Amino acid sequence: MTQTTLLPTDDIRDRFSKAMSAMYQAEVPQYGTLLELVERVNQETLSQQPELQRRLEAQGELARLSVERHGAIRVGTASELSMLRRLFAVMGMYPVGYYDLSEAGVPVHSTAFRPIEDEALARNPFRIFTSLLRLELIESETLRQRSEEILAKRDIFTPGAREFIERHETQDGLTSEEADQFVKEALETFRWHQNATVDLDTYHALQDEHRLIADVVCFRGPHINHLTPRTLDIDEVQRRMPEMGMNPKLVIEGPPQRECPILLRQTSFKALEESIRFAGDAQGTHTARFGEIEQRGVALTPKGRALYDQLLTEGRKQTAGLDNDSHQTVMKNVFAKFPDNDEAMRREVLAYFHYYLTEKGQANKDVGSTDINALIAQGLVEAQPITYEDFLPVSAAGIFQSNLGGGQNEAYAGNANRDAFEEALGAQVTDELSLYAERERASKASVLASLKGEVHA
């Protein structure tokens, strides 16, 4: 009997992410222009910073840079979220992190489906930031019930997608041919549809509550609303976007520009206004899809994150209404309290690092030392920053608001409910900080074991 060869989930994810990128480029041509701009700036940055290129190569990140994307979708029901969890599992993507966007006045809570293992991230770190609408936060009982009725009537998955998800679960994988069919069927969930499922009056009523609610409830599925490439110099891309016919949002979200980037910085070009046909043949427009870019820095420890959150809060109080240059100047001054040096961040336990042997360390494995700082000083071990693979709720909310409008609604704030989200998801989310901490611990243990020193937890 011939044994069936099943395709690794990393390969399925790679095929899907490339197919989604091609689909989105066909739907939003300006996304292709954005990719060209990011690619040009990345190549210029690498040629100007050979040490950055060396570090990215050493970390296995250079090869993934050109394929790295993250998308964002929003769903309306627990059953939709639960099935998405099963769909993404086919591609080796798992829910990491819980994000409460109600704290920033947006009525959703979210997770990021992404690969977890280092090898999987190096192969293709495709991520989908996935938000669940908080219907219970809608103040109007009439609107809340109407939204529930509308969402109950739709199925965002094709029968084929459901079939291949079940087949993957039954046979613990898909063949190459099945994977291609799965990708084709799964893409339909994320495709843009110009026909709304509601009449214009219902759309306007939901939009008046919050434009994001209308975006989730009034369409056949959770259309992908952006697909984000990773840049090595977000400030330069922001500066050049108008030259390429793109209208950038006012300010870059996240930490300010630094010599040693931390966490995540994001910006976008403004959402497109697209024509929509509503039930009853009424014509209107909807703004949802935009072009986002990101720059990723080192992942922060709980101590580092606490300092970041403190400084971000302080900075946001001083930057309301400022243009990007003024905003960045203020934020740089505020963030002067956060060390802008890898070694300082490492020694102060503000960020996570991956430890590995240098060439000298590989040639001198009998030192027997367990003092990691001494080993680094002797040139036997090197510590490289671990890239932050996740998201920031305040930044995500800022992107949402600048593109969907709706502003903040204080009535939504302070409603974190991780238990309810995980119940809807049908699984627990992985704590992202535990992943970084374990990677750092394992790399340190491996280095010390290679040098024949005792491994201390």
XYZ file of C-alpha atoms in Angstrom:
457
model
C 0.000 0.000 0.000
C 1.401 3.388 -1.035
C 1.871 5.825 1.838
C 0.362 9.264 1.262
C 2.869 12.128 1.485
C 1.514 15.013 3.522
C 2.739 18.563 3.008
C 4.338 20.354 5.992
C 2.100 23.044 7.456
C 4.869 25.600 6.845
C 4.580 24.960 3.097
C 0.783 25.345 3.182
C 1.157 28.650 5.044
C 3.719 29.864 2.500
C 1.413 29.011 -0.399
C -1.557 30.664 1.264
C 0.269 33.885 2.168
C 1.564 34.294 -1.397
C -1.887 33.596 -2.852
C -3.463 36.118 -0.488
C -0.859 38.717 -1.415
C -1.602 38.202 -5.119
C -5.357 38.456 -4.483
C -5.020 41.625 -2.426
C -2.728 43.226 -4.996
C -5.372 42.566 -7.673
C -8.066 44.069 -5.437
C -6.008 47.054 -4.218
C -3.415 47.969 -6.897
C -1.883 50.621 -4.628
C -0.767 47.753 -2.369
C 1.600 46.709 -5.174
C 3.042 50.224 -5.238
C 3.536 50.017 -1.479
C 5.424 46.722 -1.831
C 7.737 48.286 -4.417
C 8.452 51.238 -2.120
C 9.162 49.014 0.898
C 11.462 46.766 -1.154
C 13.433 49.778 -2.420
C 13.838 51.288 1.048
C 14.854 47.906 2.519
C 17.578 47.407 -0.088
C 18.904 50.938 0.467
C 18.893 50.435 4.241
C 20.812 47.143 4.015
C 23.431 48.665 1.702
C 23.891 51.579 4.114
C 23.985 49.414 7.258
C 26.165 46.325 6.683
C 26.056 45.462 10.402
C 22.258 45.275 10.241
C 22.523 42.991 7.224
C 25.013 40.763 9.063
C 22.752 40.535 12.093
C 19.652 39.711 10.055
C 21.581 37.008 8.226
C 22.874 35.583 11.512
C 19.328 35.472 12.880
C 17.911 33.866 9.745
C 15.656 36.874 9.157
C 17.017 38.217 5.881
C 15.416 35.498 3.759
C 11.992 35.996 5.331
C 11.996 39.786 4.955
C 10.619 39.873 1.411
C 7.765 37.427 2.142
C 6.865 38.704 5.599
C 3.251 39.882 5.833
C 0.540 40.268 8.387
C -3.122 40.679 7.626
C -6.067 41.748 9.732
C -9.656 40.556 9.784
C -12.683 41.037 12.017
C -15.408 38.473 12.651
C -18.792 38.741 14.278
C -19.541 35.473 16.084
C -17.929 32.862 18.312
C -18.563 30.140 15.724
C -16.725 32.149 13.056
C -13.754 32.664 15.362
C -13.650 28.999 16.367
C -13.679 27.792 12.759
C -10.947 30.295 11.871
C -8.820 28.739 14.605
C -9.217 25.362 12.872
C -8.559 26.887 9.429
C -5.322 28.547 10.540
C -4.163 25.343 12.260
C -4.012 23.770 8.777
C -1.258 26.319 8.085
C 0.594 25.879 11.378
C -0.750 29.147 12.810
C -1.908 29.323 16.431
C -3.570 31.992 18.617
C -0.921 34.040 20.424
C -1.746 36.901 22.781
C -4.978 38.498 23.971
C -5.589 42.113 22.970
C -8.339 44.212 24.528
C -9.011 47.058 22.103
C -11.923 48.319 24.187
C -9.273 50.073 26.299
C -8.707 52.293 23.266
C -12.390 52.771 22.512
C -12.810 50.067 19.840
C -15.492 47.383 20.482
C -13.430 44.269 19.715
C -10.961 41.940 21.377
C -8.374 40.040 19.425
C -5.603 37.506 19.045
C -2.906 36.929 16.423
C -2.773 33.630 14.573
C 0.869 32.972 13.756
C 3.577 30.313 13.652
C 5.305 29.681 16.965
C 8.464 27.628 16.384
C 11.694 29.340 15.305
C 12.012 27.243 12.138
C 8.419 28.003 11.175
C 8.950 31.740 11.697
C 12.092 31.633 9.565
C 10.209 29.817 6.786
C 7.358 32.336 6.620
C 6.165 34.381 9.644
C 2.701 35.061 8.181
C 0.311 36.434 10.809
C -3.382 37.286 10.854
C -4.518 39.720 13.549
C -8.060 38.519 14.209
C -10.679 40.537 16.088
C -14.051 39.441 17.460
C -16.808 42.038 17.577
C -18.072 42.726 21.107
C -21.800 42.783 20.405
C -22.490 43.101 24.127
C -20.856 46.548 24.061
C -23.396 47.937 21.568
C -25.536 50.283 23.638
C -28.727 49.986 21.572
C -30.563 46.737 22.268
C -32.379 47.054 18.927
C -29.092 47.383 17.006
C -27.526 44.577 19.008
C -30.372 42.184 18.187
C -30.405 43.264 14.528
C -26.662 42.614 14.287
C -27.054 39.154 15.806
C -29.807 38.310 13.300
C -27.714 39.440 10.325
C -24.611 37.564 11.435
C -26.578 34.377 12.155
C -27.615 34.157 8.485
C -24.151 34.152 6.937
C -21.523 31.455 6.484
C -18.083 32.909 5.832
C -16.570 29.526 4.864
C -17.124 27.599 1.632
C -18.203 23.941 1.878
C -14.849 23.070 0.304
C -12.909 24.926 2.983
C -14.816 23.098 5.701
C -14.176 19.776 3.978
C -10.411 20.302 3.770
C -10.219 21.523 7.372
C -11.931 18.331 8.514
C -9.711 16.232 6.225
C -6.601 17.857 7.704
C -7.818 17.050 11.207
C -8.706 13.452 10.263
C -5.531 12.524 8.405
C -3.217 14.916 10.293
C -2.296 16.875 7.191
C -3.001 17.516 3.521
C -1.306 16.289 0.365
C 0.228 18.867 -1.992
C -2.794 18.677 -4.301
C -5.225 18.960 -1.387
C -3.250 21.916 -0.029
C -3.630 23.780 -3.322
C -7.383 23.178 -3.252
C -7.554 24.228 0.395
C -5.756 27.505 -0.378
C -8.200 28.224 -3.214
C -11.232 27.566 -1.000
C -9.847 29.369 2.073
C -9.111 32.526 0.081
C -12.839 32.966 -0.517
C -13.316 33.737 3.182
C -11.063 36.792 2.870
C -12.164 38.092 -0.540
C -13.692 41.551 -0.989
C -17.387 41.717 -1.897
C -18.996 44.867 -3.273
C -22.516 43.720 -2.397
C -23.557 44.358 1.198
C -25.935 41.992 2.974
C -28.066 44.803 4.465
C -30.031 47.805 3.263
C -28.576 51.297 3.370
C -30.570 52.364 6.440
C -29.284 49.429 8.500
C -25.734 50.152 7.332
C -25.992 53.800 8.399
C -27.479 52.865 11.779
C -24.604 50.514 12.522
C -22.076 52.985 11.169
C -23.425 55.674 13.480
C -22.787 53.328 16.442
C -19.227 52.664 15.226
C -17.917 52.327 11.678
C -16.043 49.169 12.605
C -19.334 47.517 13.623
C -20.778 48.246 10.182
C -17.637 46.829 8.570
C -18.039 43.527 10.425
C -21.808 43.058 10.252
C -22.826 44.292 6.801
C -20.777 42.068 4.484
C -20.587 38.410 3.455
C -17.276 37.801 5.176
C -14.234 39.221 6.954
C -12.530 40.778 3.935
C -8.810 41.205 4.466
C -8.481 44.926 5.162
C -4.723 45.238 4.933
C -1.691 43.066 4.230
C 1.376 44.522 5.863
C 4.968 44.230 4.618
C 7.887 44.749 6.977
C 10.245 47.653 6.417
C 13.657 48.333 7.930
C 13.078 52.123 7.909
C 9.459 53.116 8.454
C 10.306 56.823 8.721
C 11.727 56.837 5.197
C 8.722 54.954 3.790
C 6.374 57.412 5.540
C 8.316 60.309 4.014
C 8.182 58.873 0.480
C 4.562 57.692 0.402
C 3.146 60.989 -0.952
C 5.697 60.891 -3.802
C 4.175 57.525 -4.797
C 0.600 58.823 -4.749
C -0.243 57.518 -1.269
C -1.800 59.550 1.542
C -0.130 58.437 4.800
C -1.841 58.622 8.181
C -0.761 61.580 10.269
C 1.654 59.868 12.672
C 3.576 56.611 13.027
C 2.090 54.451 15.802
C 4.225 52.900 18.544
C 7.639 53.859 19.905
C 9.724 56.626 18.300
C 12.647 56.144 15.940
C 15.642 54.623 17.765
C 19.107 53.245 17.046
C 17.925 49.919 18.520
C 14.252 49.441 17.566
C 11.853 48.020 20.137
C 8.510 46.259 19.718
C 6.527 47.467 16.706
C 6.030 50.657 14.737
C 3.163 50.965 12.230
C 1.763 53.400 9.709
C -0.520 53.182 6.689
C -1.959 54.959 3.721
C -5.549 56.031 4.250
C -8.414 53.657 3.537
C -9.910 53.627 0.073
C -13.501 54.757 -0.454
C -15.134 51.990 -2.469
C -18.575 51.793 -4.071
C -21.027 49.339 -2.519
C -24.411 48.028 -3.664
C -26.795 47.618 -0.740
C -29.893 45.429 -0.492
C -32.710 47.089 -2.427
C -30.199 48.225 -5.083
C -29.202 51.380 -3.210
C -25.691 52.614 -3.992
C -23.254 53.895 -1.395
C -19.611 53.809 -0.344
C -17.585 52.068 2.337
C -14.057 52.654 3.607
C -12.252 49.652 5.023
C -9.162 48.626 3.119
C -5.847 50.396 3.452
C -2.106 49.867 3.056
C -0.174 49.329 6.269
C 3.549 48.918 6.855
C 5.454 47.927 9.958
C 8.940 47.994 11.432
C 9.777 45.390 14.040
C 12.247 45.666 16.885
C 13.281 43.606 19.891
C 10.730 41.883 22.123
C 10.538 43.404 25.596
C 10.449 41.596 28.938
C 7.669 42.368 31.452
C 9.999 44.955 33.009
C 10.724 46.517 29.619
C 7.090 46.460 28.613
C 6.053 48.197 31.843
C 8.546 50.988 31.125
C 7.371 51.191 27.501
C 3.704 51.429 28.527
C 4.516 54.117 31.093
C 6.443 56.223 28.560
C 3.855 55.696 25.815
C 1.090 56.947 28.095
C 3.215 59.950 29.045
C 4.035 60.670 25.395
C 0.450 60.370 24.156
C -0.644 63.070 26.599
C 1.818 65.483 24.993
C 1.338 64.674 21.299
C -2.395 65.058 20.596
C -2.912 66.836 17.281
C 0.790 67.116 16.393
C 2.127 66.316 12.918
C 4.483 63.356 12.540
C 7.755 65.298 12.851
C 6.613 67.115 16.002
C 5.099 63.894 17.347
C 8.394 62.038 16.866
C 10.395 64.830 18.515
C 8.230 64.741 21.638
C 8.234 60.936 21.775
C 12.023 60.785 21.403
C 12.396 63.140 24.343
C 10.001 61.072 26.461
C 11.670 57.805 25.485
C 15.119 59.103 26.420
C 14.456 57.218 29.678
C 14.499 53.916 27.778
C 18.090 52.744 27.033
C 18.816 52.837 23.298
C 21.559 50.235 23.372
C 21.258 46.461 23.011
C 23.779 45.683 25.720
C 22.162 48.087 28.186
C 18.734 46.610 27.492
C 20.132 43.113 27.982
C 21.923 43.877 31.261
C 18.881 45.727 32.632
C 16.620 42.810 31.595
C 14.440 45.071 29.478
C 14.485 42.916 26.320
C 14.857 39.297 25.222
C 17.989 38.011 23.516
C 19.045 34.876 21.671
C 22.478 33.570 22.668
C 24.755 31.671 20.322
C 28.423 30.776 19.991
C 30.698 32.959 17.903
C 33.357 31.388 15.670
C 35.806 31.876 18.523
C 33.397 30.162 20.906
C 32.970 27.195 18.581
C 36.754 26.811 18.446
C 37.188 27.046 22.242
C 34.576 24.801 23.807
C 36.453 23.773 26.950
C 36.192 27.004 28.913
C 33.752 25.547 31.469
C 32.371 28.959 32.431
C 28.715 29.595 33.297
C 29.030 33.389 33.483
C 27.232 34.494 30.317
C 28.440 38.097 30.650
C 32.056 36.972 30.944
C 31.638 34.715 27.916
C 30.274 37.643 25.912
C 33.175 39.842 27.074
C 35.643 37.156 25.922
C 34.048 37.099 22.475
C 32.909 33.471 22.841
C 29.182 34.194 22.925
C 27.048 36.776 21.166
C 23.573 37.982 22.170
C 21.235 39.071 19.392
C 17.866 40.759 20.011
C 14.826 38.515 19.538
C 12.414 40.078 17.073
C 8.981 40.998 18.391
C 6.482 38.888 16.429
C 3.294 40.248 17.972
C 1.167 43.390 18.214
C 0.310 46.409 20.386
C -3.347 47.121 21.228
C -3.048 50.912 21.335
C -1.233 50.967 17.987
C -3.792 48.623 16.423
C -6.607 50.839 17.658
C -4.846 53.901 16.262
C -4.618 52.262 12.840
C -8.292 51.221 13.014
C -9.465 54.697 13.977
C -7.417 56.563 11.386
C -8.820 54.371 8.605
C -12.341 53.496 9.732
C -13.107 56.605 11.685
C -15.552 56.293 14.562
C -13.076 57.640 17.074
C -13.145 56.415 20.622
C -16.171 55.457 22.671
C -15.475 55.657 26.371
C -18.464 53.373 27.021
C -16.450 50.513 25.513
C -13.395 51.064 27.707
C -12.272 48.800 30.514
C -14.047 45.700 29.268
C -11.245 43.150 28.919
C -12.660 39.635 28.994
C -10.050 37.069 28.089
C -12.153 34.181 29.436
C -15.064 35.037 27.132
C -12.719 35.390 24.166
C -11.092 32.018 24.806
C -14.510 30.409 25.224
C -15.502 31.788 21.804
C -12.181 30.697 20.331
C -12.522 27.179 21.698
C -8.948 27.211 23.027
C -6.585 29.149 25.224
C -4.311 31.747 23.662
C -0.584 31.353 24.153
C 1.106 34.059 26.217
C 3.547 35.736 23.847
C 6.032 36.701 26.566
C 6.392 33.065 27.610
C 7.486 32.211 24.048
C 10.250 34.831 24.082
C 11.366 33.877 27.590
C 11.603 30.200 26.651
C 13.569 30.968 23.486
C 16.053 33.048 25.481
C 16.331 30.388 28.191
C 16.828 27.572 25.690
C 19.469 29.461 23.704
C 21.403 30.292 26.870
C 21.212 26.674 28.055
C 22.416 25.425 24.666
C 25.399 27.787 24.666
C 26.460 26.835 28.188
C 26.062 23.133 27.437
C 28.234 23.532 24.321
C 30.921 25.200 26.442
C 30.666 22.343 28.952
C 29.474 24.598 31.683
C 26.643 23.675 33.999
C 23.258 24.992 32.972
C 21.643 27.073 35.690
C 17.906 27.762 35.406
